[in-house]
Coordinates of C-alpha atoms in Angstrom, one line a residue:
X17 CA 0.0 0.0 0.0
X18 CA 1.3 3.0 -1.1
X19 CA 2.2 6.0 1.7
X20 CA 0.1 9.4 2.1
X21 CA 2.0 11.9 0.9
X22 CA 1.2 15.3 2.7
X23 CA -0.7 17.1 0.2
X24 CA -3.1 13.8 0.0
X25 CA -3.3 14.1 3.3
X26 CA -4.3 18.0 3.3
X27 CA -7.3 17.0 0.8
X28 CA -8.5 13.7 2.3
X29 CA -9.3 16.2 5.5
X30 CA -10.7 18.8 3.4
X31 CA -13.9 20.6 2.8
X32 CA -14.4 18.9 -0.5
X33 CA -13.9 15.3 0.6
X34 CA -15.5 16.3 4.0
X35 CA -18.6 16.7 1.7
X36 CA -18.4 12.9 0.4
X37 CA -20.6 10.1 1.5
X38 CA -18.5 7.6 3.9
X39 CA -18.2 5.1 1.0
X40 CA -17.2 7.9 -1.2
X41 CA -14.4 8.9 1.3
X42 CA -13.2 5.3 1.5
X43 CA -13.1 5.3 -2.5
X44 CA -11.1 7.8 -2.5
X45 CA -8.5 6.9 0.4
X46 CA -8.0 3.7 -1.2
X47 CA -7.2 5.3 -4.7
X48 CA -4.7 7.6 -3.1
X49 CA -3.3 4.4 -0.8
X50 CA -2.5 3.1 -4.9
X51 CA -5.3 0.3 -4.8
X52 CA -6.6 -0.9 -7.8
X53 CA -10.5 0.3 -7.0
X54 CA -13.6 -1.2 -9.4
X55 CA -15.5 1.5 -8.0
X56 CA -19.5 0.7 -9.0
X57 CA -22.9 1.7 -8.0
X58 CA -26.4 2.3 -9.0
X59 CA -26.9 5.5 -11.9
X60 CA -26.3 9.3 -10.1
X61 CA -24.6 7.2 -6.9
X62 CA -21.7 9.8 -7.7
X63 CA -19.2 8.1 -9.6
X64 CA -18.1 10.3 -12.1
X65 CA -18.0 13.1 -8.9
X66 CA -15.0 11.4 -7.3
X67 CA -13.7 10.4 -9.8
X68 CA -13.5 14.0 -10.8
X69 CA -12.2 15.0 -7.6
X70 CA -9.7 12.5 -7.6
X71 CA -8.3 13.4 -10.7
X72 CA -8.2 17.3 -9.6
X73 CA -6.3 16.1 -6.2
X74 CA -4.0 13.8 -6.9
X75 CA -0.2 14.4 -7.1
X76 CA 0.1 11.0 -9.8
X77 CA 0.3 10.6 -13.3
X78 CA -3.0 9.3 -14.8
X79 CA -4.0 8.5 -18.1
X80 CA -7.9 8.6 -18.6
X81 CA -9.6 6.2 -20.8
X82 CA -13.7 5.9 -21.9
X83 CA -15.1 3.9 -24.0
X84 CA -16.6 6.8 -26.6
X85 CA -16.0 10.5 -27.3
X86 CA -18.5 11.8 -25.2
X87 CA -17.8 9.8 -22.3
X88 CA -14.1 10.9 -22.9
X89 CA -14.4 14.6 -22.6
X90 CA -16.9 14.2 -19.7
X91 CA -13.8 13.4 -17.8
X92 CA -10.9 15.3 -19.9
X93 CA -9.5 12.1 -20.8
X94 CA -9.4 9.9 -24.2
X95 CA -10.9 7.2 -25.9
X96 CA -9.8 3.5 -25.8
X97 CA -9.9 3.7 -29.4
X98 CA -7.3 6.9 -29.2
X99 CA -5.1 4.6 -26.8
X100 CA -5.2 1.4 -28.6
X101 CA -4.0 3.2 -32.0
X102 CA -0.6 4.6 -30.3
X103 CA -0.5 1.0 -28.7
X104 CA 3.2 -0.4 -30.5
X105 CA 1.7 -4.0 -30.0
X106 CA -0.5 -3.0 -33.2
X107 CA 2.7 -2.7 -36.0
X108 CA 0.0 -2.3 -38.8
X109 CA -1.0 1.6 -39.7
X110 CA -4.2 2.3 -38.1
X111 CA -6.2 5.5 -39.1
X112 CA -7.9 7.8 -37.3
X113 CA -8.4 11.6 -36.2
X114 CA -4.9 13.2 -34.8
X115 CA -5.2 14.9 -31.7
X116 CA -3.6 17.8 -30.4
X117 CA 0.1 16.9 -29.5
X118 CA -0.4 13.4 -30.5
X119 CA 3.6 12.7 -30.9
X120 CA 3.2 11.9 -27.5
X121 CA 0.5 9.6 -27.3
X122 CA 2.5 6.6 -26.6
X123 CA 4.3 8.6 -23.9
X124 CA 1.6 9.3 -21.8
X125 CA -0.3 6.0 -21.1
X126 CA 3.9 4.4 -20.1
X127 CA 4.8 6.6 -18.0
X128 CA 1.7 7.4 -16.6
X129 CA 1.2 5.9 -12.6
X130 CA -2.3 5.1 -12.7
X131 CA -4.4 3.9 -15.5
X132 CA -8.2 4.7 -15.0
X133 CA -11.1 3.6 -17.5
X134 CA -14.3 4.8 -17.1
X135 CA -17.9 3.6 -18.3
X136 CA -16.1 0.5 -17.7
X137 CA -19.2 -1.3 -19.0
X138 CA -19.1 -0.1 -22.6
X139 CA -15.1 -1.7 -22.6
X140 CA -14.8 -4.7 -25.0
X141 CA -12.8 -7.8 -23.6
X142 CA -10.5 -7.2 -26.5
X143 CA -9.6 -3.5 -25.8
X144 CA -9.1 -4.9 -22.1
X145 CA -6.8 -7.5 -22.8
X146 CA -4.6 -5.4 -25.3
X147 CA -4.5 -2.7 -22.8
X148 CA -2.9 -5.4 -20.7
X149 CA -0.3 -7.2 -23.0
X150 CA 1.0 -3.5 -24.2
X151 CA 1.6 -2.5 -20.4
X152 CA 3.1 -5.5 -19.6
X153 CA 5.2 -5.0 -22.5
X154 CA 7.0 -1.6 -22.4
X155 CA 7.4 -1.7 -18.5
X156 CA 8.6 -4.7 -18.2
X157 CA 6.5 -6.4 -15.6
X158 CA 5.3 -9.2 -18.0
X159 CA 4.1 -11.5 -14.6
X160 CA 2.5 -8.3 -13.3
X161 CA -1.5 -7.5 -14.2
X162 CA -1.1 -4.6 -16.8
X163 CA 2.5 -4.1 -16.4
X164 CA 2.3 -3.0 -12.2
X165 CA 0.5 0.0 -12.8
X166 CA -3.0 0.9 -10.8
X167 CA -5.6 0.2 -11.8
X168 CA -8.6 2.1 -11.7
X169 CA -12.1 1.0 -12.9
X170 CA -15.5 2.8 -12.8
X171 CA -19.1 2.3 -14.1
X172 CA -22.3 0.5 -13.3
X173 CA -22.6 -3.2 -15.5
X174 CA -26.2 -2.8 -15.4
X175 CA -26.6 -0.2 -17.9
X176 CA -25.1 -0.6 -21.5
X177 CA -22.8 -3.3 -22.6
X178 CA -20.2 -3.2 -24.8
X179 CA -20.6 -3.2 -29.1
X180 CA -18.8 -5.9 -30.8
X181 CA -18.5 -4.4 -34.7
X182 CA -17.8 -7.9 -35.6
X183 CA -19.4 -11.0 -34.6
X184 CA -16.3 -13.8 -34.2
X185 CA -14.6 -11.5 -32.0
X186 CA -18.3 -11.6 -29.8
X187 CA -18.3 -15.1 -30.5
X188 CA -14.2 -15.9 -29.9
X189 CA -14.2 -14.0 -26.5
X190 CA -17.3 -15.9 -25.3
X191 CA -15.7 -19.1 -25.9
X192 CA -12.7 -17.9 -24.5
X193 CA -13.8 -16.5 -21.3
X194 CA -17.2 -17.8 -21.1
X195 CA -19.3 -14.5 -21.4
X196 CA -18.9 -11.4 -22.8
X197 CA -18.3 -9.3 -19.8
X198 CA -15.0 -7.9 -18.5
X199 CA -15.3 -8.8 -15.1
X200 CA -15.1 -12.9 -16.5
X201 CA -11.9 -12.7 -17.9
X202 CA -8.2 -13.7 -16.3
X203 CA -7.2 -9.5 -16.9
X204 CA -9.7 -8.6 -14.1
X205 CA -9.1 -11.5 -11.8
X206 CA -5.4 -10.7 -12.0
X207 CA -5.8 -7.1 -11.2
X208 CA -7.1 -7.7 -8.0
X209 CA -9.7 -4.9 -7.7
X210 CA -11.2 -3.6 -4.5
X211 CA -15.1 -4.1 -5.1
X212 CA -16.3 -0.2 -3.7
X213 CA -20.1 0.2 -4.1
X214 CA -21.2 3.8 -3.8
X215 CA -24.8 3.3 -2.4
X216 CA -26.3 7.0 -1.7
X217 CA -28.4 8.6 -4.7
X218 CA -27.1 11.7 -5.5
X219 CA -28.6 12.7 -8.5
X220 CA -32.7 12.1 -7.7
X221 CA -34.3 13.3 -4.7
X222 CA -37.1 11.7 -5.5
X223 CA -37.8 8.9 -3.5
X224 CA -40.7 6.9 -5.7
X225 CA -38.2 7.3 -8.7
X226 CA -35.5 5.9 -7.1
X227 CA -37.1 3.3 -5.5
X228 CA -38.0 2.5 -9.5
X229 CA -34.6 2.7 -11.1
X230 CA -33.7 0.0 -8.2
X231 CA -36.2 -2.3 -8.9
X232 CA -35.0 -2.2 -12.5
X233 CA -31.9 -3.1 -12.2
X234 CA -33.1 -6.4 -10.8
X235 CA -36.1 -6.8 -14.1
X236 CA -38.8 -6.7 -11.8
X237 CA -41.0 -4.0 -11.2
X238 CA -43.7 -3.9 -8.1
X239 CA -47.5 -3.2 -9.6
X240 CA -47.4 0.4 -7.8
X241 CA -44.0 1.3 -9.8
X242 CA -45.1 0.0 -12.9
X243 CA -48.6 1.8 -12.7
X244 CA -46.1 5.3 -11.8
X245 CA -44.0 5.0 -14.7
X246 CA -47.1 4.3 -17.0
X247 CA -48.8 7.3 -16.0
X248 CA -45.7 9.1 -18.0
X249 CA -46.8 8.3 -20.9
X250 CA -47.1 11.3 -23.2
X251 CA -46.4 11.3 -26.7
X252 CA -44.4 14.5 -27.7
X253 CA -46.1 16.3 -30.0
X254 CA -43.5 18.8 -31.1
X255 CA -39.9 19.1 -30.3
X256 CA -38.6 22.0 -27.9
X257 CA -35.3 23.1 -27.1
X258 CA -35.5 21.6 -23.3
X259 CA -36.4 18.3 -23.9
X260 CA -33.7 15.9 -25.0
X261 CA -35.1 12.8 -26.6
X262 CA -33.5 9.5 -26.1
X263 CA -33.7 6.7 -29.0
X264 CA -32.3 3.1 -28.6
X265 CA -31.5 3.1 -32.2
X266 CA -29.5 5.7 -34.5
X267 CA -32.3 5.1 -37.2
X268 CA -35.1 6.5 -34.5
X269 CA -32.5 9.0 -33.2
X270 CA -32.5 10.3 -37.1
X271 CA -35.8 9.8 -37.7
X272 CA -36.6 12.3 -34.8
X273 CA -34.0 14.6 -35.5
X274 CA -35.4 14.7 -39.6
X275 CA -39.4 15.4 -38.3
X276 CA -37.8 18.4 -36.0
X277 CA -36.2 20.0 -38.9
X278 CA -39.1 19.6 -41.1
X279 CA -41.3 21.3 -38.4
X280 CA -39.3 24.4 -38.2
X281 CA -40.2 27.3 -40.7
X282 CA -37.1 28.3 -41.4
X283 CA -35.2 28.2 -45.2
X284 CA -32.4 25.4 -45.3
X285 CA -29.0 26.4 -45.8
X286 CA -26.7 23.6 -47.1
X287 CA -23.0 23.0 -46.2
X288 CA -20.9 20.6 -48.7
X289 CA -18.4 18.7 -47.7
X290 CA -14.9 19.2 -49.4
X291 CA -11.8 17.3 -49.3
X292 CA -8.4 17.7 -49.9
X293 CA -5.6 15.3 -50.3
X294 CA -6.2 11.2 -49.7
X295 CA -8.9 9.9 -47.5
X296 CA -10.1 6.6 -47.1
X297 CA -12.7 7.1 -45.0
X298 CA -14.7 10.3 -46.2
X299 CA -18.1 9.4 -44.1
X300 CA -16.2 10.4 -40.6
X301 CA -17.9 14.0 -41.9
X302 CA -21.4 13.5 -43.8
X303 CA -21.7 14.9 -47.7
X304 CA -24.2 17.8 -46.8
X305 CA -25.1 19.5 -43.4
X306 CA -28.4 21.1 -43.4
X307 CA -29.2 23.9 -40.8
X308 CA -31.8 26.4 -40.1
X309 CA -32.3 29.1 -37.9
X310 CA -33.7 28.4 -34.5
X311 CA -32.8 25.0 -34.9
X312 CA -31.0 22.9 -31.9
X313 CA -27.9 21.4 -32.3
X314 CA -25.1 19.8 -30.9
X315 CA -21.3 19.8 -31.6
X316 CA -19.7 16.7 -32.7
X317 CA -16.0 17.2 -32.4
X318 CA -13.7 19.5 -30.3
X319 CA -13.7 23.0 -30.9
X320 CA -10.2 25.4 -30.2
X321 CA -9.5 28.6 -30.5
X322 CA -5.8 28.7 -31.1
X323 CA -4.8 26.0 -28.4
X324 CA -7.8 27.0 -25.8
X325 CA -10.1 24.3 -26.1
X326 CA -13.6 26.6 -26.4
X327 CA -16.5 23.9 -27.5
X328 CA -16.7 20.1 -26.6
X329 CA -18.2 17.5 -28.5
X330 CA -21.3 17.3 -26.6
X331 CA -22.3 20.8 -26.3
X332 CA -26.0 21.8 -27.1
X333 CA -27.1 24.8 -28.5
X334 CA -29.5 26.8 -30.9
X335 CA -28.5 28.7 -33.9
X336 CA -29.4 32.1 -34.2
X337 CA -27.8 33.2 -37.7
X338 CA -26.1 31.4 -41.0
X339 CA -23.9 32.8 -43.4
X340 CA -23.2 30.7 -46.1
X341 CA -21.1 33.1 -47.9
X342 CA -18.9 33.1 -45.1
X343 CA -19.4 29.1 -44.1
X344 CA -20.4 30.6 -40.5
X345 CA -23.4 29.8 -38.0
X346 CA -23.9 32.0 -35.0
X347 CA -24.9 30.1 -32.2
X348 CA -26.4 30.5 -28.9
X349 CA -25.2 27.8 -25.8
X350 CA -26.8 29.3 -22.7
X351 CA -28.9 26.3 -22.5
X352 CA -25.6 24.3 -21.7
X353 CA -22.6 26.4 -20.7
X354 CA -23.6 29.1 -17.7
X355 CA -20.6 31.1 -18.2
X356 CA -21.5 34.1 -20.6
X357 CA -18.8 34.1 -23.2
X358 CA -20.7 30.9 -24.6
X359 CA -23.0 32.2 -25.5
X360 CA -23.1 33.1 -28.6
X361 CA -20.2 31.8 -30.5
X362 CA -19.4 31.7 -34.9
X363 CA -18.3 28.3 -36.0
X364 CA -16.5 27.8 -39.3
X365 CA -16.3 24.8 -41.8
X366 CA -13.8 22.2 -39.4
X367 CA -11.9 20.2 -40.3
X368 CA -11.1 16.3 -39.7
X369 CA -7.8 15.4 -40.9
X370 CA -6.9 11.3 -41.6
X371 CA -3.6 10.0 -40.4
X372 CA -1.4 7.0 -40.6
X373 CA -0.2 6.4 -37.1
X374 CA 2.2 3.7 -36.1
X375 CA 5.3 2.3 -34.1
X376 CA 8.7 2.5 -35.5
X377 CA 11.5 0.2 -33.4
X378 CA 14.4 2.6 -32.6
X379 CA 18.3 1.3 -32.4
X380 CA 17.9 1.2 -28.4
X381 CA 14.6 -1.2 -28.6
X382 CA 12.0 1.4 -27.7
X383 CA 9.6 2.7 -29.9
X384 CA 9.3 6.2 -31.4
X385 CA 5.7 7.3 -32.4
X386 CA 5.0 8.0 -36.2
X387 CA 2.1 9.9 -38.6
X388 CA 2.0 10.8 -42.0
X389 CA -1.0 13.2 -42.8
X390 CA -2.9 11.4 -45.8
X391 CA -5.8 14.2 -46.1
X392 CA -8.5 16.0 -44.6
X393 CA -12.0 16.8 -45.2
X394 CA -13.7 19.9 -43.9
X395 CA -17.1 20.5 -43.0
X396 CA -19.8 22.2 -40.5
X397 CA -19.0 20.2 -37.4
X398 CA -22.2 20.2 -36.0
X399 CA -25.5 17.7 -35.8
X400 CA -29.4 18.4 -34.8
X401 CA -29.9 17.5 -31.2
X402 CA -33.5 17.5 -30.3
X403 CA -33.2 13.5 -30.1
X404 CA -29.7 11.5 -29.0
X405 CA -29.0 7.4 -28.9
X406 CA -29.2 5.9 -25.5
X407 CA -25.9 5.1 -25.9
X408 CA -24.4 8.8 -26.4
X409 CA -26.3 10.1 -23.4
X410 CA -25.1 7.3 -21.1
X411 CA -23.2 9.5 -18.4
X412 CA -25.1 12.7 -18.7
X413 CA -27.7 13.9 -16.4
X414 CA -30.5 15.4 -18.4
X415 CA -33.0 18.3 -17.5
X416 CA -36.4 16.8 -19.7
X417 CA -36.0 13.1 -20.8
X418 CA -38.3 12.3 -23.2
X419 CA -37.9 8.5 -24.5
X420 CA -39.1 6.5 -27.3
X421 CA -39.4 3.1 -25.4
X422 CA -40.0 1.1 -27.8
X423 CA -37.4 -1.5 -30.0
X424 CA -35.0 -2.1 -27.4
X425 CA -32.3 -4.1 -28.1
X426 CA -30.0 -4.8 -25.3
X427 CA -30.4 -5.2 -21.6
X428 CA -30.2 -2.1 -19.6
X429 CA -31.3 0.5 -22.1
X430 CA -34.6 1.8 -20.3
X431 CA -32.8 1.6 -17.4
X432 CA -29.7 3.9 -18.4
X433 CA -32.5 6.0 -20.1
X434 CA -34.4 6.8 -17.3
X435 CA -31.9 7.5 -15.3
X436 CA -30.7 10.5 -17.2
X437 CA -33.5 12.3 -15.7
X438 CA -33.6 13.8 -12.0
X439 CA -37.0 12.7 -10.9
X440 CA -40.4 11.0 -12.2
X441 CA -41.5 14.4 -13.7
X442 CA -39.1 15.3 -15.9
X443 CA -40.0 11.7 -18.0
X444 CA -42.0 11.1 -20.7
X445 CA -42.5 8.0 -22.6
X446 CA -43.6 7.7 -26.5
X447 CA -45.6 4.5 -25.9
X448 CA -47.3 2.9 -23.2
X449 CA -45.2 1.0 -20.8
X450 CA -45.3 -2.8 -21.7
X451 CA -43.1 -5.4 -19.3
X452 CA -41.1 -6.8 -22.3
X453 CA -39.6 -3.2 -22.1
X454 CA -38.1 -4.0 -19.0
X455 CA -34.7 -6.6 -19.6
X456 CA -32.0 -7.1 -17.7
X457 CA -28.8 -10.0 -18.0
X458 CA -29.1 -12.5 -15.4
X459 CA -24.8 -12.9 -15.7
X460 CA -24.9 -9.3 -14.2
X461 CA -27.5 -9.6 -11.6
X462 CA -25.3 -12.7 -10.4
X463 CA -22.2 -10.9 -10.5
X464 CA -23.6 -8.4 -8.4
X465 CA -25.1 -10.5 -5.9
X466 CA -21.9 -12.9 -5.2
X467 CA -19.5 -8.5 -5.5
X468 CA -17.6 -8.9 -2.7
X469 CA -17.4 -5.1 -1.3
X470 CA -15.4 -3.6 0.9
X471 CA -16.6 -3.4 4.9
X472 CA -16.6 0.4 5.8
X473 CA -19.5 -0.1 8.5
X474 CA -17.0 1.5 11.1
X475 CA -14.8 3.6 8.6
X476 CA -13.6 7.0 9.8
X477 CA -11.2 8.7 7.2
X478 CA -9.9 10.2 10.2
X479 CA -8.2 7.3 11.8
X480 CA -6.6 6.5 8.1
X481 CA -4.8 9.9 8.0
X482 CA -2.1 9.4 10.2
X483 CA 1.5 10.8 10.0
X484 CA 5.0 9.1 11.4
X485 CA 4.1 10.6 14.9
X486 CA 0.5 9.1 14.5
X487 CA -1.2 12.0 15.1
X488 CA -4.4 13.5 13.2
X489 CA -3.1 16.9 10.4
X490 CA -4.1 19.8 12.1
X491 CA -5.4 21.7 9.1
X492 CA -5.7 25.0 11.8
X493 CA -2.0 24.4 11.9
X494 CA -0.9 23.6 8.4
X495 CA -3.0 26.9 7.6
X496 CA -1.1 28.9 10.1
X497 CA 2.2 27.2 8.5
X498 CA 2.0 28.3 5.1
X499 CA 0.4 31.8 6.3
X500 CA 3.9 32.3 8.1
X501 CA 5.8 30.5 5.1
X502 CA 4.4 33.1 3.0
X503 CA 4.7 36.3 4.8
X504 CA 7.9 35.3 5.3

């Protein structure tokens, strides 16, 4: 177990981590102690809020992985994708979108102390296990679950699972391991995790709702929930600018979006696409982009000015003015950034560019990271966002919910879609509520039953914050210390 330096010390006695649940508190004394954590719980149990915190506090190196985009930049961190293509164990030239200061991609994930992966239920076993191989690899620790480093895991296996894009990798994995979940391969038994459960609600105060959420997690739903949640349903008859609608498919989410646009007055303005240079995969930006004034939208890649990073891909907001002469669209984003230089903001014609990245082996047998820009394509970078996937909003916590429960495909979905939303109210539902709706995985249900968590009944962060001496920090005195420090 790794020792409390004096500055984690400083902010495990804080305000800020005073604040935390008791199980929160333990979380993050173990992650400072250099534990490897799977740190779980139900939807808005505050998981992404220590995590958060942790990351703001902590004097390591950590390199922050999520499974998509979205997910990535809720947590400033990257994509496993983004990782696995500056992995050296792939020699082959992978393509994909360069970041900013890509060259030292490889780099970071190395030499980084901690590795933490969040929405760890989206992760394929494959991503997992080459995560694994390529730490072991370039530190050196080849006995050693992903190369020494720690470990930290967090998200909730009862909401969505992971996409396989091909079928025998589904299919070779489960005969492999047995299932398709993480948590039933060798890679998490040999990490060793600390099971922490956050069990406090944070982000519904409503009792009835989270009393349903609960039940669904488990498939089964008592006939006083189930006659609740019917009562929301409530067909939306037109699109606002509040209400987010969440589709299990991206041919509903489309579908939506294209009845939206048709039921705003406004002229169409059209944005071609244009490329330069060699690109083997043009659809990563679409042929056309149609806008209209008034119209809700949300941008779908980074946005910089200079190197400030000023829009994420993520961010809502409405248009308010389109130039096409100029390729610009003046939008407004007070419905999701507070701070009043979002507001209204002109976007240009972005631009993806395609790369070639691989490993080259240097003289000294380490690996120097390569790219060759093969083209770019340029185009409005921005999407209509009155209806999202499931998927997409998994993560986010939603003011109006409305959800189009019908052609679910996976466990978990109307679960994770519900609880987007803060309370009963702020749910709708496009059809009536049917029990074939409600699905759930019987392997996860298991798995959580036999979790073996971590026994804070008589925790006290206080008696775990101990110097040599053995005495408590006096933060009175440590205040008065650097008062005097400075002055002097």
């Amino acid at each position: 177990m790794k020792k409390l330096h004096l500055t984690d010390r400083i902010f495990l006695e804080s305000g800020d981590c005073k604040n935390l649940d008791k199980t929160q508190q333990y979380a993050m004394l173990r992650m400072f102690q250099g534990q490897n954590v799977f740190l779980t719980g139900e939807a808005g149990s505050g998981k992404s809020h220590v995590v958060k915190l942790f990351l703001e506090n902590t004097r390591s190196t950590v390199t922050v992985i999520a499974p998509t985009g979205t997910a990535a930049l809720n947590i400033n961190g990257r994509t496993m994708t983004n990782v696995l293509m500056s992995s050296p164990v792939h020699f082959k030239f992978k393509l994909g979108n360069k970041c900013k200061n890509s060259d030292s991609i490889p780099d970071k994930i190395f030499v980084s102390d901690i590795i933490l992966i969040d929405e760890i239920s989206m992760i394929r076993m494959s991503e997992f296990e080459i995560l694994d191989k390529a730490l072991r690899k370039f530190t050196g620790n080849l006995d050693q679950s992903f190369g020494g480093k720690q470990i930290i895991v967090v998200g909730d296996f009862c909401q969505l699972q992971p996409v396989y894009e091909r079928k025998f990798e589904f299919d070779y994995y489960k005969r492999i391991y047995g299932g398709e979940y993480i948590f039933q391969t060798d890679m998490w038994r040999d990490a060793n995790f600390e099971n922490i459960f956050l069990n406090t609600i944070h982000r519904q105060n409503d009792n009835s709702f989270k009393e349903i959420l609960n039940e669904l997690r488990f498939g089964v739903l008592t006939e006083n929930n189930f006659n609740l949640l019917a009562k929301r349903f409530k067909p939306l008859a037109s699109p606002d600018d509040k209400t987010i609608c969440l589709c299990p498919t991206i041919k509903q989410r489309d579908k939506f979006n294209a009845l939206a646009f048709k039921d705003n007055p406004e002229p169409a303005h059209t944005f071609n696409r244009k490329i330069n240079g060699s690109v083997l995969k043009p659809n990563v930006a679409p042929l056309t982009v149609k806008l209209k004034n008034n119209q809700k939208v949300m941008v779908n890649r980074n946005i910089y000015d200079g190197d400030s990073l000023l829009l994420v891909n993520g961010d809502v907001g409405v248009i308010k003015n389109i130039n096409e002469d100029t390729n610009a669209v003046e939008i407004d984003f007070s419905i999701s950034k507070e701070d009043h230089k979002f507001k209204r903001i002109t976007l240009f014609h972005a631009e993806w560019s395609e790369w070639a990245n691989y490993a080259e082996k240097m003289k000294n047998s380490k690996y120097k990271h390569k790219s060759a820009k093969l083209g770019s394509i340029r185009q409005m970078p921005l999407v209509s966002a009155y209806a999202l996937t499931i998927h997409k909003a998994q993560g986010k916590t939603l003011e109006k919910v409305h959800i189009t429960n019908d052609n679910f495909f996976a466990p978990y979905q109307f679960y994770t879609a519900l609880s987007r939303a803060k309370c009963l109210d702020d749910i709708t539902l496009e059809y009536p509520l049917s029990p074939d709706m409600i699905s759930v995985d019987y392997t996860i249900t298991e798995f959580y039953q036999n979790l073996q968590t971590a026994n804070i009944t008589d925790f006290n962060i206080k008696e775990h914050i101990k110097i040599e001496n053995h005495e408590i920090i006096d933060l009175d005195f440590v205040d008065f210390y650097v008062r005097y420090c400075l002055n002097q």
